[in-house]
C-alpha positions as protocol buffer text, in pm:
chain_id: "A"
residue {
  index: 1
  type: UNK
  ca { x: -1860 y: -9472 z: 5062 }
}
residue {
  index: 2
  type: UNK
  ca { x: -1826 y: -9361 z: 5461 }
}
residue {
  index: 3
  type: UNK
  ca { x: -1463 y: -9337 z: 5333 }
}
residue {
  index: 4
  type: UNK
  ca { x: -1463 y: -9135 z: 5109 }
}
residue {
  index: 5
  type: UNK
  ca { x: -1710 y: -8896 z: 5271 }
}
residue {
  index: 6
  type: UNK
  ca { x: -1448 y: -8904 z: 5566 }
}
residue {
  index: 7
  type: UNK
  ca { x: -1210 y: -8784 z: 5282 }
}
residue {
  index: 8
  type: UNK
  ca { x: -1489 y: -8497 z: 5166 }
}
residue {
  index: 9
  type: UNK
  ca { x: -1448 y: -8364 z: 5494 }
}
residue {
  index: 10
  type: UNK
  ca { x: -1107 y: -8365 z: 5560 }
}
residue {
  index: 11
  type: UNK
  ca { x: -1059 y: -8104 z: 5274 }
}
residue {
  index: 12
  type: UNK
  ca { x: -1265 y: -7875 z: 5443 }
}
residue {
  index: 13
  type: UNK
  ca { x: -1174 y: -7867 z: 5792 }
}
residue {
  index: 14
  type: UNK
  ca { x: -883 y: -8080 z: 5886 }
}
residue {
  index: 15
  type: UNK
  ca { x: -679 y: -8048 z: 5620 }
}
residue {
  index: 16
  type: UNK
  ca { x: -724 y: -7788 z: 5450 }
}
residue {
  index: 17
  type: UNK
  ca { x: -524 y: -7646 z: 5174 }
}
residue {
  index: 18
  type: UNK
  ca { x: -493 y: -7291 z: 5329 }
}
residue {
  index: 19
  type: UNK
  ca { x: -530 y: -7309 z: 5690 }
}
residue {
  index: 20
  type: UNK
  ca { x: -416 y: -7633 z: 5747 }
}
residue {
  index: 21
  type: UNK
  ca { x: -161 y: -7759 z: 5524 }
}
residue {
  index: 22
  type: UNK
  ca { x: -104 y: -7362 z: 5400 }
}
residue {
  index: 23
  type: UNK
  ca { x: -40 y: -7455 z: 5024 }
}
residue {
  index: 24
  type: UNK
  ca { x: -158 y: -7196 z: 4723 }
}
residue {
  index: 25
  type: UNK
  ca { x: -80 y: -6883 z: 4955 }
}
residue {
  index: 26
  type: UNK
  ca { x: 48 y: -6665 z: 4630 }
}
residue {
  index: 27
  type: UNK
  ca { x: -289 y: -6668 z: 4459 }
}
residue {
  index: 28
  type: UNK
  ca { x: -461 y: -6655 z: 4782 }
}
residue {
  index: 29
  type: UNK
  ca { x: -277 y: -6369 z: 4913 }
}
residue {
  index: 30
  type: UNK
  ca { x: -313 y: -6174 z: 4507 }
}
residue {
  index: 31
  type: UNK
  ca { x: -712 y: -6196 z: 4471 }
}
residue {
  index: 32
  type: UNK
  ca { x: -859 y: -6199 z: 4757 }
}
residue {
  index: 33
  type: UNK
  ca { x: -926 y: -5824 z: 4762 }
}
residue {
  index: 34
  type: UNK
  ca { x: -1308 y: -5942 z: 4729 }
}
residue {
  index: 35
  type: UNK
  ca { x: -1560 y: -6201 z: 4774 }
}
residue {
  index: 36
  type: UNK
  ca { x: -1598 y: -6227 z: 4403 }
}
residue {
  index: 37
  type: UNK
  ca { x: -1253 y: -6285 z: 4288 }
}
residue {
  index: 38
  type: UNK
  ca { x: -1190 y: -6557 z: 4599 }
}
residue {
  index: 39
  type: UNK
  ca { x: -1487 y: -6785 z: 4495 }
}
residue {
  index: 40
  type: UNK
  ca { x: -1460 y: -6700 z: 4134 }
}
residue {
  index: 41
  type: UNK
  ca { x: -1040 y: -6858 z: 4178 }
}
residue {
  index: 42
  type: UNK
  ca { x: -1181 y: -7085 z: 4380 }
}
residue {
  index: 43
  type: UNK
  ca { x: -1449 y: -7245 z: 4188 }
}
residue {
  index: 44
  type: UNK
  ca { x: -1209 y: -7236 z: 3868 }
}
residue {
  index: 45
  type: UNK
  ca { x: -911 y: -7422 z: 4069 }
}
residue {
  index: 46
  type: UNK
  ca { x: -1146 y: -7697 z: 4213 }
}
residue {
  index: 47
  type: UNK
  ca { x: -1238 y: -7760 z: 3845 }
}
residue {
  index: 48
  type: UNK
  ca { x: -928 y: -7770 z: 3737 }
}
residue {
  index: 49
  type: UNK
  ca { x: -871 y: -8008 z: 4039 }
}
residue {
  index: 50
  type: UNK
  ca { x: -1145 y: -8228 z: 3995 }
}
residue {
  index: 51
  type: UNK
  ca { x: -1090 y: -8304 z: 3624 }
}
residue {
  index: 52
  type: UNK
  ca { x: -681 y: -8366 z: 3643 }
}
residue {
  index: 53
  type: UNK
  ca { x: -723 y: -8608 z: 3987 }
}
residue {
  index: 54
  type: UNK
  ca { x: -993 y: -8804 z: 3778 }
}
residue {
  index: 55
  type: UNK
  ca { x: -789 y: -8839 z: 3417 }
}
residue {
  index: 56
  type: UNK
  ca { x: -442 y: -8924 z: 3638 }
}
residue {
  index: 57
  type: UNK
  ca { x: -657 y: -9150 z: 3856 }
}
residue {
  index: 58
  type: UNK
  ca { x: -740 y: -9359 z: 3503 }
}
residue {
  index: 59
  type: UNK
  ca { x: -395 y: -9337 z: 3345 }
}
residue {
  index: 60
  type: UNK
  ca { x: -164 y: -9368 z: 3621 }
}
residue {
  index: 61
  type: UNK
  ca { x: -104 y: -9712 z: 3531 }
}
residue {
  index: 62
  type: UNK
  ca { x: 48 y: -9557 z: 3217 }
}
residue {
  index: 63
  type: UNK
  ca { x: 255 y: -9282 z: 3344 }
}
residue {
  index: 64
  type: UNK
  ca { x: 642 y: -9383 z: 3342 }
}
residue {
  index: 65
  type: UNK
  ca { x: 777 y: -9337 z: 3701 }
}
residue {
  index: 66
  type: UNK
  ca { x: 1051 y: -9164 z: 3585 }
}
residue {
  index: 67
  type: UNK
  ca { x: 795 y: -8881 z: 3364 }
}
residue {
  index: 68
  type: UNK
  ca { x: 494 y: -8866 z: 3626 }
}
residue {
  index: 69
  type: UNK
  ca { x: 537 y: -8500 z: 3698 }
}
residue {
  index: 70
  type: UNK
  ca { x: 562 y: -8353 z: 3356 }
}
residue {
  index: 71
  type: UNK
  ca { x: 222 y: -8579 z: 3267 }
}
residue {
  index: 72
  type: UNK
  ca { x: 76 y: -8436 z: 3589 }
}
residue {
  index: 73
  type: UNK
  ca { x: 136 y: -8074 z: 3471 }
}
residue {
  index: 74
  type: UNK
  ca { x: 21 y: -8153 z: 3096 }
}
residue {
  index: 75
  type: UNK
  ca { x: -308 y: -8306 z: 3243 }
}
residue {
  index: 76
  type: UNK
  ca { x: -309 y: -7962 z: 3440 }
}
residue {
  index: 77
  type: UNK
  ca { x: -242 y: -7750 z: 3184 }
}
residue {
  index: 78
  type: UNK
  ca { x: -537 y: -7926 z: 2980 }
}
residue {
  index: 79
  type: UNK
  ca { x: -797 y: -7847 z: 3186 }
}
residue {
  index: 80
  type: UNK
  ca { x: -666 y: -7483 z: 3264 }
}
residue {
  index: 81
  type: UNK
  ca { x: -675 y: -7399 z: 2950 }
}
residue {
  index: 82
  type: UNK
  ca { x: -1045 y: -7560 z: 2896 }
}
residue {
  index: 83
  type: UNK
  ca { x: -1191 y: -7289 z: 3229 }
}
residue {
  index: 84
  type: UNK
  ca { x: -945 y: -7025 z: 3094 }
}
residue {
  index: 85
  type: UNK
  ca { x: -1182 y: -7020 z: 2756 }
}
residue {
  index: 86
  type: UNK
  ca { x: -1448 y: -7072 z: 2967 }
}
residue {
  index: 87
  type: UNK
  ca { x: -1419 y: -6782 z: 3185 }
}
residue {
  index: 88
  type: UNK
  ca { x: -1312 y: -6531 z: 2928 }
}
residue {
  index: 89
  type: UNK
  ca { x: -1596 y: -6591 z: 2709 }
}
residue {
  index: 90
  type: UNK
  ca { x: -1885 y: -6646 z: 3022 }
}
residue {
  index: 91
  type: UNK
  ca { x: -1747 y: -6440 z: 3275 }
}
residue {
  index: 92
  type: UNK
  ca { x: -1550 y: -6169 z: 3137 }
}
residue {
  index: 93
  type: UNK
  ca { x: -1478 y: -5881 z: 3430 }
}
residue {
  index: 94
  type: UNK
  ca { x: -1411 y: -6184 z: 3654 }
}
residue {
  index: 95
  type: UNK
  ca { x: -1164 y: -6329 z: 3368 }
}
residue {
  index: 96
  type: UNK
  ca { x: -990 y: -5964 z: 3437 }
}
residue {
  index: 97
  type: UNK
  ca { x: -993 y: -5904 z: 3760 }
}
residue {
  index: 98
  type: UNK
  ca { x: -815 y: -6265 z: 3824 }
}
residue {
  index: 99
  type: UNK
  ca { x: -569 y: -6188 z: 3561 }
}
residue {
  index: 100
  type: UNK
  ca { x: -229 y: -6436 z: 3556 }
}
residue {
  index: 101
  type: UNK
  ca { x: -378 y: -6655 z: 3845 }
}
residue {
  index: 102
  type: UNK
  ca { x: -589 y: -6807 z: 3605 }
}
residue {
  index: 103
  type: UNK
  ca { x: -289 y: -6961 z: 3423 }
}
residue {
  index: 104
  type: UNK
  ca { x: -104 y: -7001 z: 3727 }
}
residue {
  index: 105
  type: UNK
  ca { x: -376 y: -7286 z: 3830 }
}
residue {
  index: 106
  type: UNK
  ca { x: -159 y: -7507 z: 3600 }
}
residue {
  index: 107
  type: UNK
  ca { x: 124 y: -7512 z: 3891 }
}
residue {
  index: 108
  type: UNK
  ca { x: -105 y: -7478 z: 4193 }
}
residue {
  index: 109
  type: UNK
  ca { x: 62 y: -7657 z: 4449 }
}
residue {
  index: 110
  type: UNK
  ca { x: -278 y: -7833 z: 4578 }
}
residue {
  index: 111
  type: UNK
  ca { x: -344 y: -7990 z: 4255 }
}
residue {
  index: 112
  type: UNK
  ca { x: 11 y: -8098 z: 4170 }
}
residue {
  index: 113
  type: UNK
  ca { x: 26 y: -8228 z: 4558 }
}
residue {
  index: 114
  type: UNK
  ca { x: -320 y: -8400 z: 4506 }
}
residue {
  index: 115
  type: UNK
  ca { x: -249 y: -8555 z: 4160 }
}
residue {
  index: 116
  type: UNK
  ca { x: 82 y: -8712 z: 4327 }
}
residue {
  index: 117
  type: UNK
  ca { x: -24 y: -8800 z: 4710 }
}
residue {
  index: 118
  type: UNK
  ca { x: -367 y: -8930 z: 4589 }
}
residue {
  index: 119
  type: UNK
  ca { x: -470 y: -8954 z: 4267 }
}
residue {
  index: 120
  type: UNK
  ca { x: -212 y: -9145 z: 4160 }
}
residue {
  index: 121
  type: UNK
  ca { x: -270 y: -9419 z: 4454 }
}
residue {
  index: 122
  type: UNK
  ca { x: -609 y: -9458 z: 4497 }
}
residue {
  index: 123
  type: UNK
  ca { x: -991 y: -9545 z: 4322 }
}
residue {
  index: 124
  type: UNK
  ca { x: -1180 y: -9281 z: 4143 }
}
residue {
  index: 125
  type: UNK
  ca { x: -1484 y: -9239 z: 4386 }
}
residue {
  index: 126
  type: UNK
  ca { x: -1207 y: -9168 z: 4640 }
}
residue {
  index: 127
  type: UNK
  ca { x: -1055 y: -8943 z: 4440 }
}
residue {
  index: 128
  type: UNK
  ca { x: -1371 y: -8749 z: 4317 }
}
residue {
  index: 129
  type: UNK
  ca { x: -1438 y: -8684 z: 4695 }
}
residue {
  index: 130
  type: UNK
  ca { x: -1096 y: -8576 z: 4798 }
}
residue {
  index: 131
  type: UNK
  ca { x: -1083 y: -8339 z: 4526 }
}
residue {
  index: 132
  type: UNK
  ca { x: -1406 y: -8214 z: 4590 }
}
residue {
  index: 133
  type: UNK
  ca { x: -1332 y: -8154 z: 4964 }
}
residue {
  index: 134
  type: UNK
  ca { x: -982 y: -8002 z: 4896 }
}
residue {
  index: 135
  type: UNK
  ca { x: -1150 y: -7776 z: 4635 }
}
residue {
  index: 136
  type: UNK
  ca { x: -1440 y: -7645 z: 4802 }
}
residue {
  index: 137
  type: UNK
  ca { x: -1214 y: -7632 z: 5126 }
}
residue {
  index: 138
  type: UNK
  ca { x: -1004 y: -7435 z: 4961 }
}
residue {
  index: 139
  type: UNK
  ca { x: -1309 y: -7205 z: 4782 }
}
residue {
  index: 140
  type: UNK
  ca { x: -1447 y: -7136 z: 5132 }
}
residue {
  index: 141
  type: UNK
  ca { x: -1113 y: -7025 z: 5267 }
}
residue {
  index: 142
  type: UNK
  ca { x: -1047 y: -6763 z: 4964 }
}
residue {
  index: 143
  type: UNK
  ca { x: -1435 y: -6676 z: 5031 }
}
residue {
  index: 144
  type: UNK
  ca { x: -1388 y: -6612 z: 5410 }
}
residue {
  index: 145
  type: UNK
  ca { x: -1030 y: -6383 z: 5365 }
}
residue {
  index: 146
  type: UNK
  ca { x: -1221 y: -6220 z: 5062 }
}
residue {
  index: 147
  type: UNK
  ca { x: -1508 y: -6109 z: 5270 }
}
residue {
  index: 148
  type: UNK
  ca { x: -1348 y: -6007 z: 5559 }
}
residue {
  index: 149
  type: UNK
  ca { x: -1102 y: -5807 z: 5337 }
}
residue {
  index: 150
  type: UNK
  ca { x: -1357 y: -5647 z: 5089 }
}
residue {
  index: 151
  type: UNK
  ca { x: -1545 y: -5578 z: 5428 }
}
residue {
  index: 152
  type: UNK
  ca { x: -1269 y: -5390 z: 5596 }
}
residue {
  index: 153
  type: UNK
  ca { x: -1137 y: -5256 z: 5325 }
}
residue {
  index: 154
  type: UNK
  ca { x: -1385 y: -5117 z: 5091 }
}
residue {
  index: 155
  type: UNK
  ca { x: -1700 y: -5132 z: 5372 }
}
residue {
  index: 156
  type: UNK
  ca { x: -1900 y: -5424 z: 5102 }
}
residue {
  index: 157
  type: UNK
  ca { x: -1979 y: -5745 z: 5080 }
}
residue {
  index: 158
  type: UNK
  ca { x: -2061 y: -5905 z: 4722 }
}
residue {
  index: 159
  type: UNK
  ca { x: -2038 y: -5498 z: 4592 }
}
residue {
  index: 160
  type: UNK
  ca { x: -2306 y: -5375 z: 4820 }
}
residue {
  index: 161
  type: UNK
  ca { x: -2243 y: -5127 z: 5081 }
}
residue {
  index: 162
  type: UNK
  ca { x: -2307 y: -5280 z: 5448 }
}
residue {
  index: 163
  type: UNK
  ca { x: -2092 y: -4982 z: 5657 }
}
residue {
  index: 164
  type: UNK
  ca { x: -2184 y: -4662 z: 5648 }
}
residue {
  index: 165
  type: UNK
  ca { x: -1986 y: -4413 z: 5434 }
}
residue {
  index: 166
  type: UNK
  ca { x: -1926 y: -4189 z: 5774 }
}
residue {
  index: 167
  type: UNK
  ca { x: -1719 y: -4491 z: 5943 }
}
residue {
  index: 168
  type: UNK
  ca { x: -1330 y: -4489 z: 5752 }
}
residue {
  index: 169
  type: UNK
  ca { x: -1216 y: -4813 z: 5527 }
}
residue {
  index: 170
  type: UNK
  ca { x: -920 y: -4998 z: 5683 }
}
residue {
  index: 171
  type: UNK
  ca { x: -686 y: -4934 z: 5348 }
}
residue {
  index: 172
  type: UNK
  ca { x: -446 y: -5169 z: 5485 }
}
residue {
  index: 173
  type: UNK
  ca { x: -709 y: -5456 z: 5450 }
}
residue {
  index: 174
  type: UNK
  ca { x: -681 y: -5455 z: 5024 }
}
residue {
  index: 175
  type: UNK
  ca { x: -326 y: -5448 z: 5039 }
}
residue {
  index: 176
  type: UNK
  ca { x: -62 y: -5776 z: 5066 }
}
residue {
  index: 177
  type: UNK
  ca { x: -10 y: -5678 z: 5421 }
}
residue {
  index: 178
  type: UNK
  ca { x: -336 y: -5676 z: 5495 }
}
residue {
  index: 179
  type: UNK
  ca { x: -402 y: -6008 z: 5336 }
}
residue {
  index: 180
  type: UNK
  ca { x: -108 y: -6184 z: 5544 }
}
residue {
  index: 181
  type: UNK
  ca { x: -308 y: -6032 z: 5850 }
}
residue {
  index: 182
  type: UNK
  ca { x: -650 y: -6177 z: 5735 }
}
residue {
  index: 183
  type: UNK
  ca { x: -488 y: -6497 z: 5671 }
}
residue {
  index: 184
  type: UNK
  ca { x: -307 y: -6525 z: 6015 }
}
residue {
  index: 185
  type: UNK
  ca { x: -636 y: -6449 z: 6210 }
}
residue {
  index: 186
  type: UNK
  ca { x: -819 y: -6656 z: 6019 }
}
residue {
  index: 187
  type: UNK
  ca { x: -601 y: -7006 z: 6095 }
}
residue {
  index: 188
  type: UNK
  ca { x: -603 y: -6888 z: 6423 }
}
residue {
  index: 189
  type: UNK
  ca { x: -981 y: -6938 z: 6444 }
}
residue {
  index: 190
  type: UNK
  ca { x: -1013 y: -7239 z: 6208 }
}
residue {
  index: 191
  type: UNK
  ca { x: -797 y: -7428 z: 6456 }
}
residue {
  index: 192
  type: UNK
  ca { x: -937 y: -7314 z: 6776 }
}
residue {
  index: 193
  type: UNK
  ca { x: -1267 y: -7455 z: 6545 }
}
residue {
  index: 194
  type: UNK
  ca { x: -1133 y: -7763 z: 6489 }
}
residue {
  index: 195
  type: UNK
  ca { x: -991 y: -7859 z: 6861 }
}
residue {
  index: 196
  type: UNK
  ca { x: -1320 y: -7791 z: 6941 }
}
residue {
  index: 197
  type: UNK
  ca { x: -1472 y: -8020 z: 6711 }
}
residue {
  index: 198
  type: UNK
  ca { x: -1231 y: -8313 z: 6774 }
}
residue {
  index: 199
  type: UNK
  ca { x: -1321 y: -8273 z: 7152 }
}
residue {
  index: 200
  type: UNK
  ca { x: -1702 y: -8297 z: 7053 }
}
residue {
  index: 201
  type: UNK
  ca { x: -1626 y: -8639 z: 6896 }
}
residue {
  index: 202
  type: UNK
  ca { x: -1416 y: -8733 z: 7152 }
}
């Protein structure tokens, strides 16, 4: 159990997907224009995560070597589908606004890289709490670039105005450019975080 809660919290902080290993960076980059859209991807990719790590976790004994890949995508594509439905008949406007990157969870490069580093090598409980600290590791992130941008950018957090309308909206902040800036800063200050934590358990 300590294990696997060592695992949980590697996800979040040292390893994770965006400003550690800096996997998933198309979607991240595409929908982060808000707070919203980042935990609403979010939330639907560590489903889609949790699910396919569990089902290849049981089966891997029956995978064929040689067609583990093309298994790992159909498990994928399974559950993408399933929060796909899900999210266009419970959440609509978020369905929308999140468009193709929906779909695209099926080749998100965390869940293929999970399903084939860990999943396919390890117990379930270790794999429910790696998957569950990569997802919500990578939620957070797509939160914390969707703030700042929807912040910047549009002067709101969650849709309601925090800036006054006299002080000007960064444009630049809701564009791709802007996003790459968000995204630099931001690993910039989640590793000066964790050197300092790793010197506070030293």
């Amino acid at each position: 159990m300590v294990k696997a809660l060592r695992q949980f919290k590697k996800g979040i902080l040292d390893e994770n997907p965006i400003f550690s290993q800096a996997i998933a960076l198309c979607p991240v980059l595409a929908v982060t224009t808000s707070i919203v859209n980042g935990i609403g991807l979010g939330l639907a990719t560590l489903a889609v995560l949790l699910a396919s790590t569990l089902v290849v976790c049981f089966i891997r004994h029956f995978i064929p070597a040689q067609v583990r890949i093309p298994c790992f995508i159909v498990v994928s594509a399974t559950f993408t589908t399933v929060v796909s439905l899900l999210m266009e008949a419970f959440f609509p406007a978020l369905n929308d606004a999140l468009g193709i990157f929906i779909p695209l969870i099926v080749v998100n490069c965390l869940i293929l890289a999970r399903m084939e580093a860990f999943a396919a090598k390890n117990p379930p409980l270790a794999v429910a709490f790696d998957s569950l600290g990569m997802g919500l590791g990578f939620t957070l992130a797509l939160a914390a670039i969707g703030a700042v941008r929807e912040l910047m950018g549009f002067g709101t957090v969650f849709g309601l105005a925090v800036i006054p309308e006299a002080i000007p909206r960064n444009i630049l902040m809701i564009l791709p450019p802007g996003g790459f800036f968000v995204l630099a800063f931001l690993i910039v200050a989640a590793r000066a975080v964790r050197a300092r934590v790793g010197k506070g358990e030293a």
